[in-house]
mmCIF file of N, CA and C in Angstrom:
data_model
loop_
_atom_site.group_PDB
_atom_site.id
_atom_site.type_symbol
_atom_site.label_atom_id
_atom_site.label_comp_id
_atom_site.label_asym_id
_atom_site.label_seq_id
_atom_site.Cartn_x
_atom_site.Cartn_y
_atom_site.Cartn_z
ATOM 1 N N MET L 237 75.231 -116.080 -53.976
ATOM 2 C CA MET L 237 75.888 -115.631 -55.398
ATOM 3 C C MET L 237 76.935 -115.961 -56.235
ATOM 4 N N GLN L 238 77.918 -116.704 -55.350
ATOM 5 C CA GLN L 238 79.225 -117.424 -55.887
ATOM 6 C C GLN L 238 78.745 -118.480 -57.045
ATOM 7 N N ASN L 239 77.911 -119.141 -56.929
ATOM 8 C CA ASN L 239 77.432 -120.190 -57.892
ATOM 9 C C ASN L 239 77.015 -119.123 -58.939
ATOM 10 N N TRP L 240 76.119 -118.445 -59.038
ATOM 11 C CA TRP L 240 76.057 -117.387 -60.120
ATOM 12 C C TRP L 240 77.452 -116.679 -60.820
ATOM 13 N N LEU L 241 78.209 -116.221 -60.075
ATOM 14 C CA LEU L 241 79.047 -115.552 -60.652
ATOM 15 C C LEU L 241 80.168 -116.964 -61.505
ATOM 16 N N THR L 242 80.704 -117.718 -61.035
ATOM 17 C CA THR L 242 80.739 -119.050 -61.289
ATOM 18 C C THR L 242 80.303 -119.198 -62.676
ATOM 19 N N ASN L 243 78.657 -119.387 -62.743
ATOM 20 C CA ASN L 243 78.233 -120.042 -63.862
ATOM 21 C C ASN L 243 78.552 -118.513 -64.804
ATOM 22 N N VAL L 244 78.267 -117.485 -64.598
ATOM 23 C CA VAL L 244 78.581 -116.403 -65.622
ATOM 24 C C VAL L 244 80.041 -116.482 -66.176
ATOM 25 N N TYR L 245 81.051 -116.591 -65.178
ATOM 26 C CA TYR L 245 82.576 -116.658 -65.582
ATOM 27 C C TYR L 245 82.793 -117.856 -66.576
ATOM 28 N N LEU L 246 82.079 -119.127 -66.354
ATOM 29 C CA LEU L 246 82.198 -119.667 -67.135
ATOM 30 C C LEU L 246 81.232 -119.875 -68.767
ATOM 31 N N ALA L 247 80.346 -119.130 -68.586
ATOM 32 C CA ALA L 247 79.633 -118.924 -69.759
ATOM 33 C C ALA L 247 80.671 -118.471 -70.904
ATOM 34 N N VAL L 248 81.051 -117.237 -70.131
ATOM 35 C CA VAL L 248 81.888 -116.255 -70.839
ATOM 36 C C VAL L 248 83.439 -116.844 -71.421
ATOM 37 N N LYS L 249 83.688 -117.272 -70.176
ATOM 38 C CA LYS L 249 84.659 -118.308 -70.847
ATOM 39 C C LYS L 249 84.786 -119.008 -71.910
ATOM 40 N N THR L 250 83.621 -119.913 -71.764
ATOM 41 C CA THR L 250 83.249 -120.982 -72.909
ATOM 42 C C THR L 250 83.035 -120.434 -74.000
ATOM 43 N N THR L 251 82.154 -119.231 -74.036
ATOM 44 C CA THR L 251 81.973 -118.627 -75.152
ATOM 45 C C THR L 251 83.123 -118.033 -75.839
ATOM 46 N N ASN L 252 83.901 -117.233 -75.204
ATOM 47 C CA ASN L 252 84.988 -116.563 -76.024
ATOM 48 C C ASN L 252 86.110 -117.271 -76.548
ATOM 49 N N GLN L 253 86.204 -118.712 -75.887
ATOM 50 C CA GLN L 253 86.938 -119.984 -76.199
ATOM 51 C C GLN L 253 86.458 -120.544 -77.687
ATOM 52 N N ASN L 254 85.215 -120.674 -77.601
ATOM 53 C CA ASN L 254 84.524 -121.335 -78.903
ATOM 54 C C ASN L 254 83.874 -120.367 -80.152
ATOM 55 N N TYR L 255 83.414 -119.231 -79.514
ATOM 56 C CA TYR L 255 82.862 -118.750 -80.257
ATOM 57 C C TYR L 255 83.209 -117.020 -80.224
ATOM 58 N N PRO L 256 84.510 -116.833 -80.626
ATOM 59 C CA PRO L 256 84.861 -115.415 -80.089
ATOM 60 C C PRO L 256 84.612 -114.190 -81.147
ATOM 61 N N TYR L 257 83.594 -114.517 -82.143
ATOM 62 C CA TYR L 257 82.895 -113.539 -82.872
ATOM 63 C C TYR L 257 81.653 -113.007 -82.208
ATOM 64 N N LEU L 258 81.339 -113.622 -81.585
ATOM 65 C CA LEU L 258 80.180 -112.864 -80.315
ATOM 66 C C LEU L 258 80.526 -112.115 -79.581
ATOM 67 N N ALA L 259 81.712 -111.772 -79.488
ATOM 68 C CA ALA L 259 82.468 -110.713 -78.442
ATOM 69 C C ALA L 259 82.244 -109.416 -79.503
ATOM 70 N N TYR L 260 82.272 -109.481 -80.856
ATOM 71 C CA TYR L 260 82.013 -108.571 -81.459
ATOM 72 C C TYR L 260 80.580 -107.736 -81.321
ATOM 73 N N GLY L 261 79.761 -108.356 -80.907
ATOM 74 C CA GLY L 261 78.128 -107.747 -80.550
ATOM 75 C C GLY L 261 78.519 -106.577 -78.975
ATOM 76 N N THR L 262 79.473 -106.873 -78.129
ATOM 77 C CA THR L 262 79.849 -106.321 -77.113
ATOM 78 C C THR L 262 80.266 -104.934 -77.481
ATOM 79 N N ASP L 263 81.393 -105.189 -78.737
ATOM 80 C CA ASP L 263 82.171 -103.461 -79.340
ATOM 81 C C ASP L 263 80.813 -102.897 -79.938
ATOM 82 N N TRP L 264 79.809 -103.380 -80.463
ATOM 83 C CA TRP L 264 78.771 -102.615 -80.777
ATOM 84 C C TRP L 264 78.260 -102.135 -79.864
ATOM 85 N N LEU L 265 77.900 -102.730 -78.851
ATOM 86 C CA LEU L 265 77.197 -102.435 -77.818
ATOM 87 C C LEU L 265 77.500 -100.994 -76.827
ATOM 88 N N ALA L 266 78.900 -101.404 -77.279
ATOM 89 C CA ALA L 266 79.633 -100.013 -76.435
ATOM 90 C C ALA L 266 79.744 -98.780 -77.222
ATOM 91 N N PHE L 267 79.735 -99.146 -78.714
ATOM 92 C CA PHE L 267 79.581 -97.827 -79.829
ATOM 93 C C PHE L 267 78.258 -97.300 -79.622
ATOM 94 N N GLY L 268 77.475 -98.063 -79.439
ATOM 95 C CA GLY L 268 75.691 -97.512 -79.092
ATOM 96 C C GLY L 268 75.846 -96.610 -78.236
ATOM 97 N N HIS L 269 76.396 -96.550 -76.804
ATOM 98 C CA HIS L 269 76.571 -96.270 -75.678
ATOM 99 C C HIS L 269 77.212 -95.117 -76.237
ATOM 100 N N LEU L 270 78.208 -94.947 -76.805
ATOM 101 C CA LEU L 270 79.185 -93.853 -76.898
ATOM 102 C C LEU L 270 78.147 -92.925 -77.785
ATOM 103 N N VAL L 271 77.728 -93.062 -79.068
ATOM 104 C CA VAL L 271 76.916 -92.567 -79.788
ATOM 105 C C VAL L 271 75.586 -91.811 -78.682
ATOM 106 N N ILE L 272 75.004 -92.842 -78.134
ATOM 107 C CA ILE L 272 74.032 -92.146 -77.124
ATOM 108 C C ILE L 272 74.811 -90.782 -76.252
ATOM 109 N N ALA L 273 75.722 -91.265 -75.642
ATOM 110 C CA ALA L 273 76.421 -90.410 -74.803
ATOM 111 C C ALA L 273 76.757 -88.934 -75.875
ATOM 112 N N MET L 274 77.268 -89.123 -76.878
ATOM 113 C CA MET L 274 77.365 -87.956 -77.694
ATOM 114 C C MET L 274 75.852 -87.001 -77.612
ATOM 115 N N ALA L 275 75.197 -87.529 -77.918
ATOM 116 C CA ALA L 275 73.546 -86.983 -77.992
ATOM 117 C C ALA L 275 73.610 -85.987 -76.186
ATOM 118 N N PHE L 276 73.945 -86.061 -75.356
ATOM 119 C CA PHE L 276 73.888 -85.159 -73.881
ATOM 120 C C PHE L 276 74.603 -84.141 -74.351
ATOM 121 N N VAL L 277 75.582 -83.730 -75.365
ATOM 122 C CA VAL L 277 76.199 -82.684 -75.380
ATOM 123 C C VAL L 277 75.136 -81.510 -75.704
ATOM 124 N N GLY L 278 74.302 -82.238 -76.499
ATOM 125 C CA GLY L 278 73.045 -81.095 -76.725
ATOM 126 C C GLY L 278 72.685 -80.139 -75.665
ATOM 127 N N PRO L 279 72.303 -80.502 -74.624
ATOM 128 C CA PRO L 279 71.771 -80.012 -73.592
ATOM 129 C C PRO L 279 72.627 -78.950 -72.793
ATOM 130 N N LEU L 280 74.429 -79.438 -73.198
ATOM 131 C CA LEU L 280 75.248 -78.205 -72.780
ATOM 132 C C LEU L 280 75.587 -77.181 -73.958
ATOM 133 N N LYS L 281 74.877 -77.546 -74.987
ATOM 134 C CA LYS L 281 75.376 -76.195 -75.506
ATOM 135 C C LYS L 281 73.650 -75.210 -75.503
ATOM 136 N N ASP L 282 72.453 -76.000 -75.669
ATOM 137 C CA ASP L 282 71.459 -74.844 -75.552
ATOM 138 C C ASP L 282 70.303 -76.050 -74.625
ATOM 139 N N PRO L 283 70.333 -75.715 -73.551
ATOM 140 C CA PRO L 283 70.003 -76.654 -72.388
ATOM 141 C C PRO L 283 68.093 -76.426 -72.599
ATOM 142 N N VAL L 284 67.356 -75.497 -72.879
ATOM 143 C CA VAL L 284 66.153 -75.283 -72.892
ATOM 144 C C VAL L 284 65.726 -75.997 -74.393
ATOM 145 N N LYS L 285 66.499 -75.794 -75.365
ATOM 146 C CA LYS L 285 66.204 -76.262 -76.497
ATOM 147 C C LYS L 285 66.055 -77.932 -76.643
ATOM 148 N N ASN L 286 67.265 -78.330 -76.054
ATOM 149 C CA ASN L 286 67.562 -79.781 -76.123
ATOM 150 C C ASN L 286 66.725 -80.203 -74.576
ATOM 151 N N ILE L 287 66.214 -79.888 -74.024
ATOM 152 C CA ILE L 287 65.707 -80.326 -72.821
ATOM 153 C C ILE L 287 65.311 -82.108 -73.313
ATOM 154 N N TRP L 288 64.806 -82.331 -74.428
ATOM 155 C CA TRP L 288 64.267 -83.555 -75.403
ATOM 156 C C TRP L 288 65.025 -84.303 -74.454
ATOM 157 N N ILE L 289 66.570 -84.410 -74.610
ATOM 158 C CA ILE L 289 67.221 -85.289 -74.358
ATOM 159 C C ILE L 289 67.552 -85.707 -73.282
ATOM 160 N N ILE L 290 66.741 -84.549 -72.301
ATOM 161 C CA ILE L 290 66.996 -85.173 -70.948
ATOM 162 C C ILE L 290 66.011 -86.275 -70.272
ATOM 163 N N GLU L 291 64.840 -85.535 -70.848
ATOM 164 C CA GLU L 291 63.352 -86.321 -71.087
ATOM 165 C C GLU L 291 63.903 -87.593 -71.479
ATOM 166 N N PHE L 292 64.381 -87.754 -72.609
ATOM 167 C CA PHE L 292 64.509 -89.299 -73.316
ATOM 168 C C PHE L 292 65.712 -90.276 -72.336
ATOM 169 N N GLY L 293 66.694 -89.435 -71.445
ATOM 170 C CA GLY L 293 67.387 -90.419 -70.166
ATOM 171 C C GLY L 293 66.421 -90.522 -69.444
ATOM 172 N N MET L 294 65.920 -89.946 -69.209
ATOM 173 C CA MET L 294 64.642 -90.107 -68.128
ATOM 174 C C MET L 294 63.743 -91.395 -68.199
ATOM 175 N N ILE L 295 63.003 -91.278 -69.553
ATOM 176 C CA ILE L 295 62.523 -92.317 -70.026
ATOM 177 C C ILE L 295 63.268 -93.611 -69.888
ATOM 178 N N ALA L 296 64.464 -93.564 -70.524
ATOM 179 C CA ALA L 296 65.308 -94.690 -70.714
ATOM 180 C C ALA L 296 65.416 -95.452 -69.127
ATOM 181 N N CYS L 297 65.964 -94.433 -68.026
ATOM 182 C CA CYS L 297 65.924 -94.576 -66.478
ATOM 183 C C CYS L 297 64.811 -95.634 -66.166
ATOM 184 N N VAL L 298 63.533 -95.303 -66.572
ATOM 185 C CA VAL L 298 61.831 -95.430 -66.166
ATOM 186 C C VAL L 298 62.270 -97.282 -67.195
ATOM 187 N N MET L 299 62.529 -97.364 -68.417
ATOM 188 C CA MET L 299 62.554 -98.489 -69.116
ATOM 189 C C MET L 299 63.469 -99.514 -68.544
ATOM 190 N N VAL L 300 64.421 -99.510 -67.599
ATOM 191 C CA VAL L 300 65.472 -100.204 -66.850
ATOM 192 C C VAL L 300 64.436 -101.528 -65.993
ATOM 193 N N PHE L 301 63.570 -101.068 -65.312
ATOM 194 C CA PHE L 301 62.629 -101.600 -64.703
ATOM 195 C C PHE L 301 61.642 -102.910 -65.541
ATOM 196 N N PRO L 302 61.156 -102.476 -66.231
ATOM 197 C CA PRO L 302 60.371 -104.029 -67.127
ATOM 198 C C PRO L 302 61.211 -104.540 -67.888
ATOM 199 N N LEU L 303 62.503 -104.138 -68.178
ATOM 200 C CA LEU L 303 63.564 -104.902 -68.977
ATOM 201 C C LEU L 303 64.135 -105.876 -67.992
ATOM 202 N N ALA L 304 64.289 -104.991 -67.078
ATOM 203 C CA ALA L 304 65.217 -106.162 -66.294
ATOM 204 C C ALA L 304 64.184 -107.311 -65.281
ATOM 205 N N PHE L 305 63.082 -107.110 -65.117
ATOM 206 C CA PHE L 305 62.321 -107.974 -64.717
ATOM 207 C C PHE L 305 61.715 -108.940 -65.508
ATOM 208 N N ILE L 306 60.989 -108.506 -66.933
ATOM 209 C CA ILE L 306 60.599 -109.303 -68.152
ATOM 210 C C ILE L 306 61.874 -109.890 -68.697
ATOM 211 N N ALA L 307 62.898 -109.290 -69.326
ATOM 212 C CA ALA L 307 63.932 -110.104 -70.198
ATOM 213 C C ALA L 307 64.739 -110.719 -68.755
ATOM 214 N N GLY L 308 64.669 -110.448 -67.907
ATOM 215 C CA GLY L 308 65.484 -111.266 -66.828
ATOM 216 C C GLY L 308 64.797 -112.494 -66.168
ATOM 217 N N GLN L 309 63.869 -112.344 -66.277
ATOM 218 C CA GLN L 309 62.887 -113.533 -65.774
ATOM 219 C C GLN L 309 63.037 -114.928 -67.195
ATOM 220 N N ILE L 310 62.902 -113.944 -68.125
ATOM 221 C CA ILE L 310 63.289 -115.016 -69.549
ATOM 222 C C ILE L 310 64.283 -115.610 -69.647
ATOM 223 N N ARG L 311 65.565 -114.858 -69.409
ATOM 224 C CA ARG L 311 66.757 -115.255 -69.245
ATOM 225 C C ARG L 311 67.086 -115.903 -68.508
ATOM 226 N N GLY L 312 66.503 -116.052 -67.028
ATOM 227 C CA GLY L 312 66.869 -116.729 -65.864
ATOM 228 C C GLY L 312 67.980 -116.159 -64.668
ATOM 229 N N ILE L 313 67.760 -115.033 -65.141
ATOM 230 C CA ILE L 313 68.488 -113.976 -64.070
ATOM 231 C C ILE L 313 68.244 -113.751 -62.729
ATOM 232 N N PRO L 314 68.713 -113.718 -61.706
ATOM 233 C CA PRO L 314 68.454 -114.093 -60.167
ATOM 234 C C PRO L 314 67.857 -112.635 -60.247
ATOM 235 N N VAL L 315 66.854 -112.906 -59.013
ATOM 236 C CA VAL L 315 66.085 -111.769 -58.491
ATOM 237 C C VAL L 315 66.882 -110.335 -58.325
ATOM 238 N N TYR L 316 67.735 -110.948 -57.148
ATOM 239 C CA TYR L 316 68.840 -109.867 -56.480
ATOM 240 C C TYR L 316 69.837 -109.267 -57.628
ATOM 241 N N TRP L 317 69.948 -110.055 -58.935
ATOM 242 C CA TRP L 317 70.962 -109.185 -59.568
ATOM 243 C C TRP L 317 69.702 -108.656 -60.573
ATOM 244 N N ARG L 318 68.487 -108.897 -60.625
ATOM 245 C CA ARG L 318 67.707 -107.834 -61.197
ATOM 246 C C ARG L 318 67.578 -106.641 -60.800
ATOM 247 N N PHE L 319 67.190 -106.622 -59.426
ATOM 248 C CA PHE L 319 67.437 -105.368 -58.648
ATOM 249 C C PHE L 319 68.778 -104.614 -58.464
ATOM 250 N N ILE L 320 69.744 -105.155 -58.459
ATOM 251 C CA ILE L 320 70.786 -104.779 -58.834
ATOM 252 C C ILE L 320 71.057 -103.813 -60.408
ATOM 253 N N ASP L 321 70.746 -104.663 -61.081
ATOM 254 C CA ASP L 321 70.280 -103.620 -62.746
ATOM 255 C C ASP L 321 69.508 -102.498 -62.794
ATOM 256 N N CYS L 322 68.414 -102.695 -61.828
ATOM 257 C CA CYS L 322 67.533 -101.794 -61.908
ATOM 258 C C CYS L 322 68.205 -100.285 -61.137
ATOM 259 N N CYS L 323 69.114 -100.582 -60.275
ATOM 260 C CA CYS L 323 69.939 -99.523 -59.606
ATOM 261 C C CYS L 323 70.566 -98.478 -60.443
ATOM 262 N N PHE L 324 70.482 -99.183 -61.570
ATOM 263 C CA PHE L 324 71.063 -98.180 -62.902
ATOM 264 C C PHE L 324 69.801 -96.907 -62.902
ATOM 265 N N GLY L 325 69.043 -97.289 -63.334
ATOM 266 C CA GLY L 325 67.876 -96.743 -63.538
ATOM 267 C C GLY L 325 67.677 -95.683 -62.361
ATOM 268 N N ILE L 326 67.338 -96.247 -60.999
ATOM 269 C CA ILE L 326 67.238 -95.147 -59.872
ATOM 270 C C ILE L 326 68.440 -93.938 -59.955
ATOM 271 N N PHE L 327 69.718 -94.469 -59.979
ATOM 272 C CA PHE L 327 70.846 -93.586 -59.664
ATOM 273 C C PHE L 327 71.302 -93.051 -61.387
ATOM 274 N N GLY L 328 70.768 -93.438 -62.219
ATOM 275 C CA GLY L 328 70.530 -92.573 -63.779
ATOM 276 C C GLY L 328 69.749 -91.332 -63.659
ATOM 277 N N ILE L 329 68.404 -91.567 -62.972
ATOM 278 C CA ILE L 329 67.233 -90.954 -62.918
ATOM 279 C C ILE L 329 67.563 -89.444 -62.271
ATOM 280 N N ILE L 330 67.972 -89.878 -61.282
ATOM 281 C CA ILE L 330 68.115 -88.988 -59.850
ATOM 282 C C ILE L 330 69.300 -87.691 -60.522
ATOM 283 N N PRO L 331 70.506 -87.721 -60.988
ATOM 284 C CA PRO L 331 70.722 -86.255 -61.768
ATOM 285 C C PRO L 331 70.442 -85.991 -63.096
ATOM 286 N N LEU L 332 69.372 -86.855 -63.814
ATOM 287 C CA LEU L 332 68.804 -86.315 -64.916
ATOM 288 C C LEU L 332 67.703 -85.410 -64.516
ATOM 289 N N TYR L 333 67.225 -85.992 -63.381
ATOM 290 C CA TYR L 333 66.052 -85.188 -62.885
ATOM 291 C C TYR L 333 66.208 -83.589 -62.182
ATOM 292 N N ILE L 334 67.567 -83.766 -62.021
ATOM 293 C CA ILE L 334 68.057 -82.209 -60.834
ATOM 294 C C ILE L 334 68.193 -81.384 -62.198
ATOM 295 N N VAL L 335 68.869 -82.016 -63.520
ATOM 296 C CA VAL L 335 69.147 -81.206 -64.334
ATOM 297 C C VAL L 335 67.842 -80.636 -65.325
ATOM 298 N N TYR L 336 66.928 -81.581 -65.268
ATOM 299 C CA TYR L 336 65.802 -81.318 -66.196
ATOM 300 C C TYR L 336 64.806 -79.971 -65.344
ATOM 301 N N ARG L 337 65.173 -80.634 -63.847
ATOM 302 C CA ARG L 337 64.422 -79.191 -62.950
ATOM 303 C C ARG L 337 65.000 -77.697 -63.090
ATOM 304 N N ASP L 338 66.301 -78.023 -63.446
ATOM 305 C CA ASP L 338 67.081 -76.437 -63.709
ATOM 306 C C ASP L 338 67.036 -76.219 -65.037
ATOM 307 N N ILE L 339 66.732 -77.088 -65.690
ATOM 308 C CA ILE L 339 66.484 -76.324 -67.239
ATOM 309 C C ILE L 339 65.226 -75.742 -67.216
ATOM 310 N N LYS L 340 64.051 -76.296 -66.132
ATOM 311 C CA LYS L 340 62.520 -75.543 -66.009
ATOM 312 C C LYS L 340 62.991 -74.224 -65.637
ATOM 313 N N LYS L 341 63.804 -74.289 -64.485
ATOM 314 C CA LYS L 341 63.963 -72.976 -63.553
ATOM 315 C C LYS L 341 64.377 -72.030 -64.949
ATOM 316 N N LEU L 342 65.590 -72.210 -65.532
ATOM 317 C CA LEU L 342 66.556 -71.599 -66.480
ATOM 318 C C LEU L 342 65.086 -71.106 -67.689
ATOM 319 N N GLU L 343 64.296 -72.064 -68.274
ATOM 320 C CA GLU L 343 63.580 -71.794 -69.408
ATOM 321 C C GLU L 343 62.329 -70.745 -68.865
ATOM 322 N N LYS L 344 62.078 -70.630 -67.492
ATOM 323 C CA LYS L 344 61.348 -69.903 -66.723
ATOM 324 C C LYS L 344 61.914 -68.341 -66.599
ATOM 325 N N MET L 345 62.865 -68.690 -66.328
ATOM 326 C CA MET L 345 63.594 -67.220 -65.965
ATOM 327 C C MET L 345 64.266 -66.629 -67.376
ATOM 328 N N ILE L 346 63.995 -67.168 -68.308
ATOM 329 C CA ILE L 346 64.285 -66.925 -70.268
ATOM 330 C C ILE L 346 63.187 -66.197 -70.257
ATOM 331 N N ASN L 347 61.951 -67.053 -70.115
ATOM 332 C CA ASN L 347 60.611 -66.319 -70.550
ATOM 333 C C ASN L 347 60.087 -65.198 -69.854
ATOM 334 N N GLN L 348 60.577 -64.745 -68.390
ATOM 335 C CA GLN L 348 60.406 -63.515 -67.617
ATOM 336 C C GLN L 348 61.292 -62.562 -68.208
ATOM 337 N N ASN L 349 62.406 -62.751 -68.789
ATOM 338 C CA ASN L 349 63.380 -61.758 -68.847
ATOM 339 C C ASN L 349 64.154 -61.659 -68.197
ATOM 340 N N ILE L 350 64.894 -62.710 -67.276
ATOM 341 C CA ILE L 350 65.182 -62.290 -66.144
ATOM 342 C C ILE L 350 66.773 -62.966 -66.550
ATOM 343 N N ALA L 351 67.800 -62.535 -66.263
ATOM 344 C CA ALA L 351 69.179 -62.787 -66.959
ATOM 345 C C ALA L 351 69.473 -64.009 -65.731
ATOM 346 N N PRO L 352 69.876 -65.080 -66.719
ATOM 347 C CA PRO L 352 70.206 -66.064 -65.457
ATOM 348 C C PRO L 352 71.441 -65.778 -65.160
ATOM 349 N N LEU L 353 72.273 -66.460 -63.768
ATOM 350 C CA LEU L 353 73.569 -65.975 -63.684
ATOM 351 C C LEU L 353 74.474 -66.997 -64.010
ATOM 352 N N HIS L 354 75.652 -66.439 -64.301
ATOM 353 C CA HIS L 354 76.689 -67.826 -65.142
ATOM 354 C C HIS L 354 77.741 -68.005 -64.140
#
């Protein structure tokens, strides 16, 4: 693992020294994450209507696995590192599933005209 981390460090250092404009892509990556995160305000405002956002997040968590193993293989990422990447999918889907399950319960209560507890 030390060899891999050293290799990654040297790649980032060399790239930043010679091609600093490539880091601009990470700025846009961060921006994209913030924009996607803003979508998750929807379920806070109206969870039943915006359950699709939670489903979208769960689908994204599942999609981590093929990306990690297909792109990881192509890019030469070590297998153990790909398993670490997959943890984002596992640990992301757990709270999303809990929220999804609770929204479904809320939806059922609304359909049965039972007032949810606040």
